[in-house]
GROMACS .gro file of C-alpha atoms in nm:
model
  229
    1MET     CA    1   0.000   0.000   0.000
    2THR     CA    2   0.137   0.338  -0.092
    3SER     CA    3   0.154   0.588   0.192
    4PRO     CA    4   0.033   0.941   0.124
    5GLY     CA    5   0.290   1.211   0.058
    6PRO     CA    6   0.359   1.503   0.289
    7GLY     CA    7   0.113   1.729   0.113
    8ARG     CA    8   0.061   1.902  -0.216
    9PRO     CA    9   0.394   1.921  -0.399
   10ARG     CA   10   0.526   2.232  -0.562
   11HIS     CA   11   0.433   2.271  -0.928
   12THR     CA   12   0.700   2.132  -1.156
   13GLY     CA   13   0.776   2.469  -1.314
   14PRO     CA   14   0.793   2.810  -1.149
   15LEU     CA   15   0.467   3.002  -1.169
   16ARG     CA   16   0.643   3.330  -1.095
   17PRO     CA   17   0.949   3.518  -1.218
   18GLY     CA   18   1.239   3.511  -0.977
   19ALA     CA   19   1.561   3.319  -0.927
   20THR     CA   20   1.470   3.212  -0.574
   21GLY     CA   21   1.164   3.108  -0.380
   22ARG     CA   22   1.181   3.434  -0.187
   23GLU     CA   23   1.172   3.640  -0.507
   24GLN     CA   24   0.876   3.442  -0.638
   25ILE     CA   25   0.688   3.494  -0.311
   26LEU     CA   26   0.753   3.867  -0.328
   27ASP     CA   27   0.630   3.883  -0.688
   28ALA     CA   28   0.308   3.704  -0.599
   29ALA     CA   29   0.254   3.920  -0.293
   30ALA     CA   30   0.320   4.236  -0.493
   31GLU     CA   31   0.050   4.142  -0.741
   32LEU     CA   32  -0.204   4.047  -0.476
   33PHE     CA   33  -0.136   4.345  -0.250
   34THR     CA   34  -0.164   4.595  -0.537
   35THR     CA   35  -0.463   4.438  -0.711
   36HIS     CA   36  -0.671   4.282  -0.431
   37GLY     CA   37  -0.555   4.487  -0.133
   38TYR     CA   38  -0.325   4.410   0.155
   39ALA     CA   39  -0.597   4.339   0.412
   40ARG     CA   40  -0.782   4.103   0.176
   41THR     CA   41  -0.473   3.897   0.090
   42SER     CA   42  -0.381   3.600   0.308
   43THR     CA   43  -0.051   3.417   0.326
   44ARG     CA   44  -0.237   3.114   0.194
   45ALA     CA   45  -0.336   3.309  -0.117
   46ILE     CA   46   0.025   3.418  -0.167
   47ALA     CA   47   0.147   3.060  -0.133
   48GLU     CA   48  -0.112   2.934  -0.381
   49ALA     CA   49  -0.011   3.203  -0.631
   50VAL     CA   50   0.347   3.075  -0.611
   51GLY     CA   51   0.247   2.709  -0.620
   52ILE     CA   52   0.381   2.614  -0.277
   53ARG     CA   53   0.233   2.507   0.055
   54GLN     CA   54   0.158   2.779   0.307
   55ALA     CA   55   0.409   2.623   0.547
   56SER     CA   56   0.682   2.664   0.286
   57LEU     CA   57   0.618   3.037   0.271
   58TYR     CA   58   0.700   3.062   0.641
   59HIS     CA   59   1.052   2.938   0.572
   60HIS     CA   60   1.108   3.275   0.402
   61PHE     CA   61   0.875   3.512   0.589
   62ARG     CA   62   0.733   3.474   0.938
   63THR     CA   63   0.432   3.699   0.879
   64LYS     CA   64   0.246   3.884   0.608
   65ASP     CA   65   0.385   4.207   0.754
   66ASP     CA   66   0.736   4.076   0.685
   67VAL     CA   67   0.644   4.034   0.320
   68LEU     CA   68   0.503   4.387   0.304
   69GLU     CA   69   0.812   4.530   0.471
   70ALA     CA   70   1.041   4.360   0.218
   71LEU     CA   71   0.838   4.498  -0.073
   72LEU     CA   72   0.830   4.851   0.066
   73THR     CA   73   1.202   4.850   0.141
   74SER     CA   74   1.274   4.747  -0.217
   75THR     CA   75   1.119   5.073  -0.339
   76VAL     CA   76   1.360   5.294  -0.143
   77THR     CA   77   1.690   5.123  -0.064
   78PRO     CA   78   1.809   5.089  -0.428
   79THR     CA   79   1.776   5.466  -0.473
   80LEU     CA   80   1.953   5.579  -0.155
   81PRO     CA   81   2.312   5.499  -0.267
   82VAL     CA   82   2.250   5.685  -0.593
   83ALA     CA   83   2.093   5.979  -0.409
   84HIS     CA   84   2.391   6.006  -0.175
   85ALA     CA   85   2.631   5.986  -0.469
   86VAL     CA   86   2.444   6.265  -0.647
   87LEU     CA   87   2.481   6.487  -0.342
   88ARG     CA   88   2.855   6.422  -0.332
   89VAL     CA   89   2.886   6.582  -0.675
   90PRO     CA   90   2.971   6.954  -0.627
   91ALA     CA   91   2.665   7.170  -0.690
   92GLY     CA   92   2.862   7.426  -0.891
   93ASP     CA   93   2.656   7.685  -1.073
   94ALA     CA   94   2.278   7.694  -1.106
   95GLU     CA   95   2.273   7.471  -1.413
   96HIS     CA   96   2.485   7.202  -1.251
   97ALA     CA   97   2.284   7.218  -0.929
   98ALA     CA   98   1.969   7.172  -1.137
   99ALA     CA   99   2.130   6.875  -1.310
  100ARG     CA  100   2.184   6.708  -0.971
  101LEU     CA  101   1.817   6.747  -0.882
  102TYR     CA  102   1.722   6.622  -1.228
  103ALA     CA  103   1.945   6.316  -1.191
  104LEU     CA  104   1.801   6.228  -0.850
  105ALA     CA  105   1.441   6.266  -0.966
  106LEU     CA  106   1.503   6.077  -1.290
  107HIS     CA  107   1.662   5.778  -1.118
  108ASP     CA  108   1.397   5.764  -0.846
  109GLY     CA  109   1.117   5.796  -1.099
  110ARG     CA  110   1.260   5.517  -1.311
  111GLU     CA  111   1.283   5.294  -1.005
  112LEU     CA  112   0.917   5.358  -0.923
  113CYS     CA  113   0.814   5.280  -1.280
  114ARG     CA  114   1.039   4.984  -1.360
  115THR     CA  115   0.889   4.737  -1.112
  116ARG     CA  116   0.648   4.478  -1.245
  117TRP     CA  117   0.384   4.586  -0.992
  118ASN     CA  118   0.302   4.938  -0.874
  119LEU     CA  119   0.450   4.901  -0.526
  120GLY     CA  120   0.437   5.273  -0.450
  121ALA     CA  121   0.061   5.233  -0.420
  122LEU     CA  122   0.128   5.061  -0.087
  123TYR     CA  123   0.270   5.378   0.071
  124LEU     CA  124  -0.070   5.493   0.199
  125LEU     CA  125  -0.167   5.170   0.374
  126PRO     CA  126  -0.285   5.241   0.731
  127GLU     CA  127  -0.080   4.941   0.846
  128LEU     CA  128   0.235   5.144   0.783
  129ARG     CA  129   0.167   5.344   1.100
  130ALA     CA  130   0.269   5.040   1.306
  131PRO     CA  131   0.609   5.056   1.484
  132ARG     CA  132   0.742   4.762   1.286
  133PHE     CA  133   0.748   4.978   0.972
  134VAL     CA  134   0.959   5.254   1.129
  135PRO     CA  135   1.277   5.132   0.949
  136PHE     CA  136   1.103   5.173   0.612
  137GLN     CA  137   0.964   5.513   0.706
  138THR     CA  138   1.311   5.616   0.823
  139ALA     CA  139   1.465   5.511   0.492
  140ARG     CA  140   1.196   5.699   0.301
  141GLU     CA  141   1.262   6.009   0.510
  142ARG     CA  142   1.633   5.982   0.434
  143LEU     CA  143   1.545   5.984   0.065
  144ARG     CA  144   1.319   6.286   0.111
  145GLN     CA  145   1.602   6.470   0.284
  146CYS     CA  146   1.822   6.406  -0.019
  147TYR     CA  147   1.563   6.585  -0.230
  148VAL     CA  148   1.549   6.868   0.024
  149ARG     CA  149   1.925   6.915   0.005
  150ALA     CA  150   1.939   6.892  -0.374
  151GLY     CA  151   1.650   7.135  -0.407
  152ALA     CA  152   1.805   7.379  -0.160
  153ASP     CA  153   2.123   7.392  -0.367
  154VAL     CA  154   1.919   7.490  -0.673
  155VAL     CA  155   1.702   7.754  -0.508
  156ALA     CA  156   2.008   7.908  -0.343
  157ARG     CA  157   2.114   7.994  -0.698
  158THR     CA  158   1.775   8.064  -0.857
  159GLY     CA  159   1.580   8.225  -0.574
  160GLY     CA  160   1.311   7.957  -0.590
  161PRO     CA  161   1.080   7.845  -0.308
  162SER     CA  162   1.241   7.694   0.000
  163GLN     CA  163   1.019   7.385  -0.024
  164ALA     CA  164   1.130   7.301  -0.378
  165GLY     CA  165   1.309   6.980  -0.277
  166ASP     CA  166   1.017   6.850  -0.073
  167LEU     CA  167   0.777   6.935  -0.354
  168ALA     CA  168   1.003   6.755  -0.601
  169PHE     CA  169   1.000   6.443  -0.383
  170ARG     CA  170   0.622   6.442  -0.386
  171LEU     CA  171   0.604   6.515  -0.757
  172VAL     CA  172   0.817   6.208  -0.831
  173GLU     CA  173   0.587   5.995  -0.615
  174SER     CA  174   0.294   6.115  -0.828
  175LEU     CA  175   0.422   5.861  -1.082
  176VAL     CA  176   0.256   5.602  -0.859
  177ASN     CA  177  -0.083   5.755  -0.939
  178LEU     CA  178  -0.001   5.779  -1.308
  179ARG     CA  179   0.078   5.408  -1.310
  180ALA     CA  180  -0.241   5.328  -1.122
  181ASP     CA  181  -0.441   5.518  -1.385
  182GLY     CA  182  -0.256   5.345  -1.669
  183ARG     CA  183  -0.118   5.678  -1.790
  184ALA     CA  184   0.254   5.638  -1.717
  185THR     CA  185   0.478   5.611  -2.022
  186ALA     CA  186   0.847   5.550  -2.080
  187ASP     CA  187   0.891   5.929  -2.090
  188SER     CA  188   0.711   5.997  -1.762
  189PRO     CA  189   1.020   5.985  -1.533
  190ALA     CA  190   1.205   6.236  -1.751
  191GLN     CA  191   0.899   6.461  -1.771
  192VAL     CA  192   0.863   6.456  -1.394
  193ALA     CA  193   1.235   6.521  -1.348
  194GLU     CA  194   1.198   6.828  -1.570
  195GLY     CA  195   0.903   6.937  -1.357
  196CYS     CA  196   1.118   6.908  -1.045
  197VAL     CA  197   1.377   7.140  -1.196
  198ARG     CA  198   1.106   7.390  -1.288
  199LEU     CA  199   0.971   7.375  -0.931
  200ALA     CA  200   1.312   7.494  -0.817
  201CYS     CA  201   1.274   7.793  -1.054
  202TRP     CA  202   1.524   7.688  -1.317
  203SER     CA  203   1.402   7.905  -1.605
  204GLY     CA  204   1.667   7.824  -1.861
  205ASP     CA  205   1.680   7.555  -2.127
  206VAL     CA  206   1.624   7.213  -1.969
  207THR     CA  207   1.809   7.027  -2.246
  208PRO     CA  208   2.163   7.082  -2.111
  209VAL     CA  209   2.039   7.016  -1.757
  210ALA     CA  210   1.889   6.685  -1.866
  211ARG     CA  211   2.200   6.594  -2.061
  212SER     CA  212   2.424   6.667  -1.762
  213GLY     CA  213   2.188   6.480  -1.531
  214GLU     CA  214   2.189   6.172  -1.754
  215GLU     CA  215   2.569   6.180  -1.775
  216MET     CA  216   2.592   6.216  -1.399
  217LEU     CA  217   2.370   5.911  -1.355
  218ARG     CA  218   2.578   5.704  -1.596
  219ASP     CA  219   2.897   5.790  -1.408
  220ILE     CA  220   2.740   5.715  -1.071
  221SER     CA  221   2.580   5.393  -1.193
  222ALA     CA  222   2.912   5.273  -1.333
  223ALA     CA  223   3.084   5.349  -1.003
  224LEU     CA  224   2.812   5.176  -0.800
  225LEU     CA  225   2.756   4.897  -1.053
  226VAL     CA  226   2.383   4.963  -1.070
  227PRO     CA  227   2.165   5.005  -1.383
  228ALA     CA  228   2.150   5.363  -1.511
  229GLY     CA  229   1.789   5.319  -1.624
   0.00000   0.00000   0.00000
């Protein structure tokens, strides 16, 4: 007599993109959280979307909150090294300072738009007020401060509004809403980056600013070994 197996086996082929089980779990969770809602998604549903048993999911994540935290962190931490590198570039004159802000906004915008699922839509979840998400909120605040510093360097040379950097940060995050409405295009990050420069009262031609910003990103990306976009 054949004894029953330990439970439903994993599907023979991966149902999700990802080189590891963890990456496949995150992809499934990202889809479910952004399309069905965080509160309505169970760990069982995530496991089923990957093709594994629920118990197997717990080898990678102890709770659903752990999954959410990993997804949120992935929207900020890749940008922080680039943001810090941008700020290490001397601001120089008004045009070069504007190019730094452009480079920061362009890279951040591309990161928000390149993911398979619109993870930025999770930023407004009420669950994020819980203490366990303080590390993510701290990382996001560090990124915002990079915008504040980059914007301040521009307005010091253009006489723009003191809140230009903070406004630029929020303008870049508006790409999340564009994606949600199906209106984001490949040009959207560059268009938003230009808007950030205009917020800081750069009134000159944006073309050389954009060109310098792109070149800055290529140099930084090569040094950090990260994609330039």
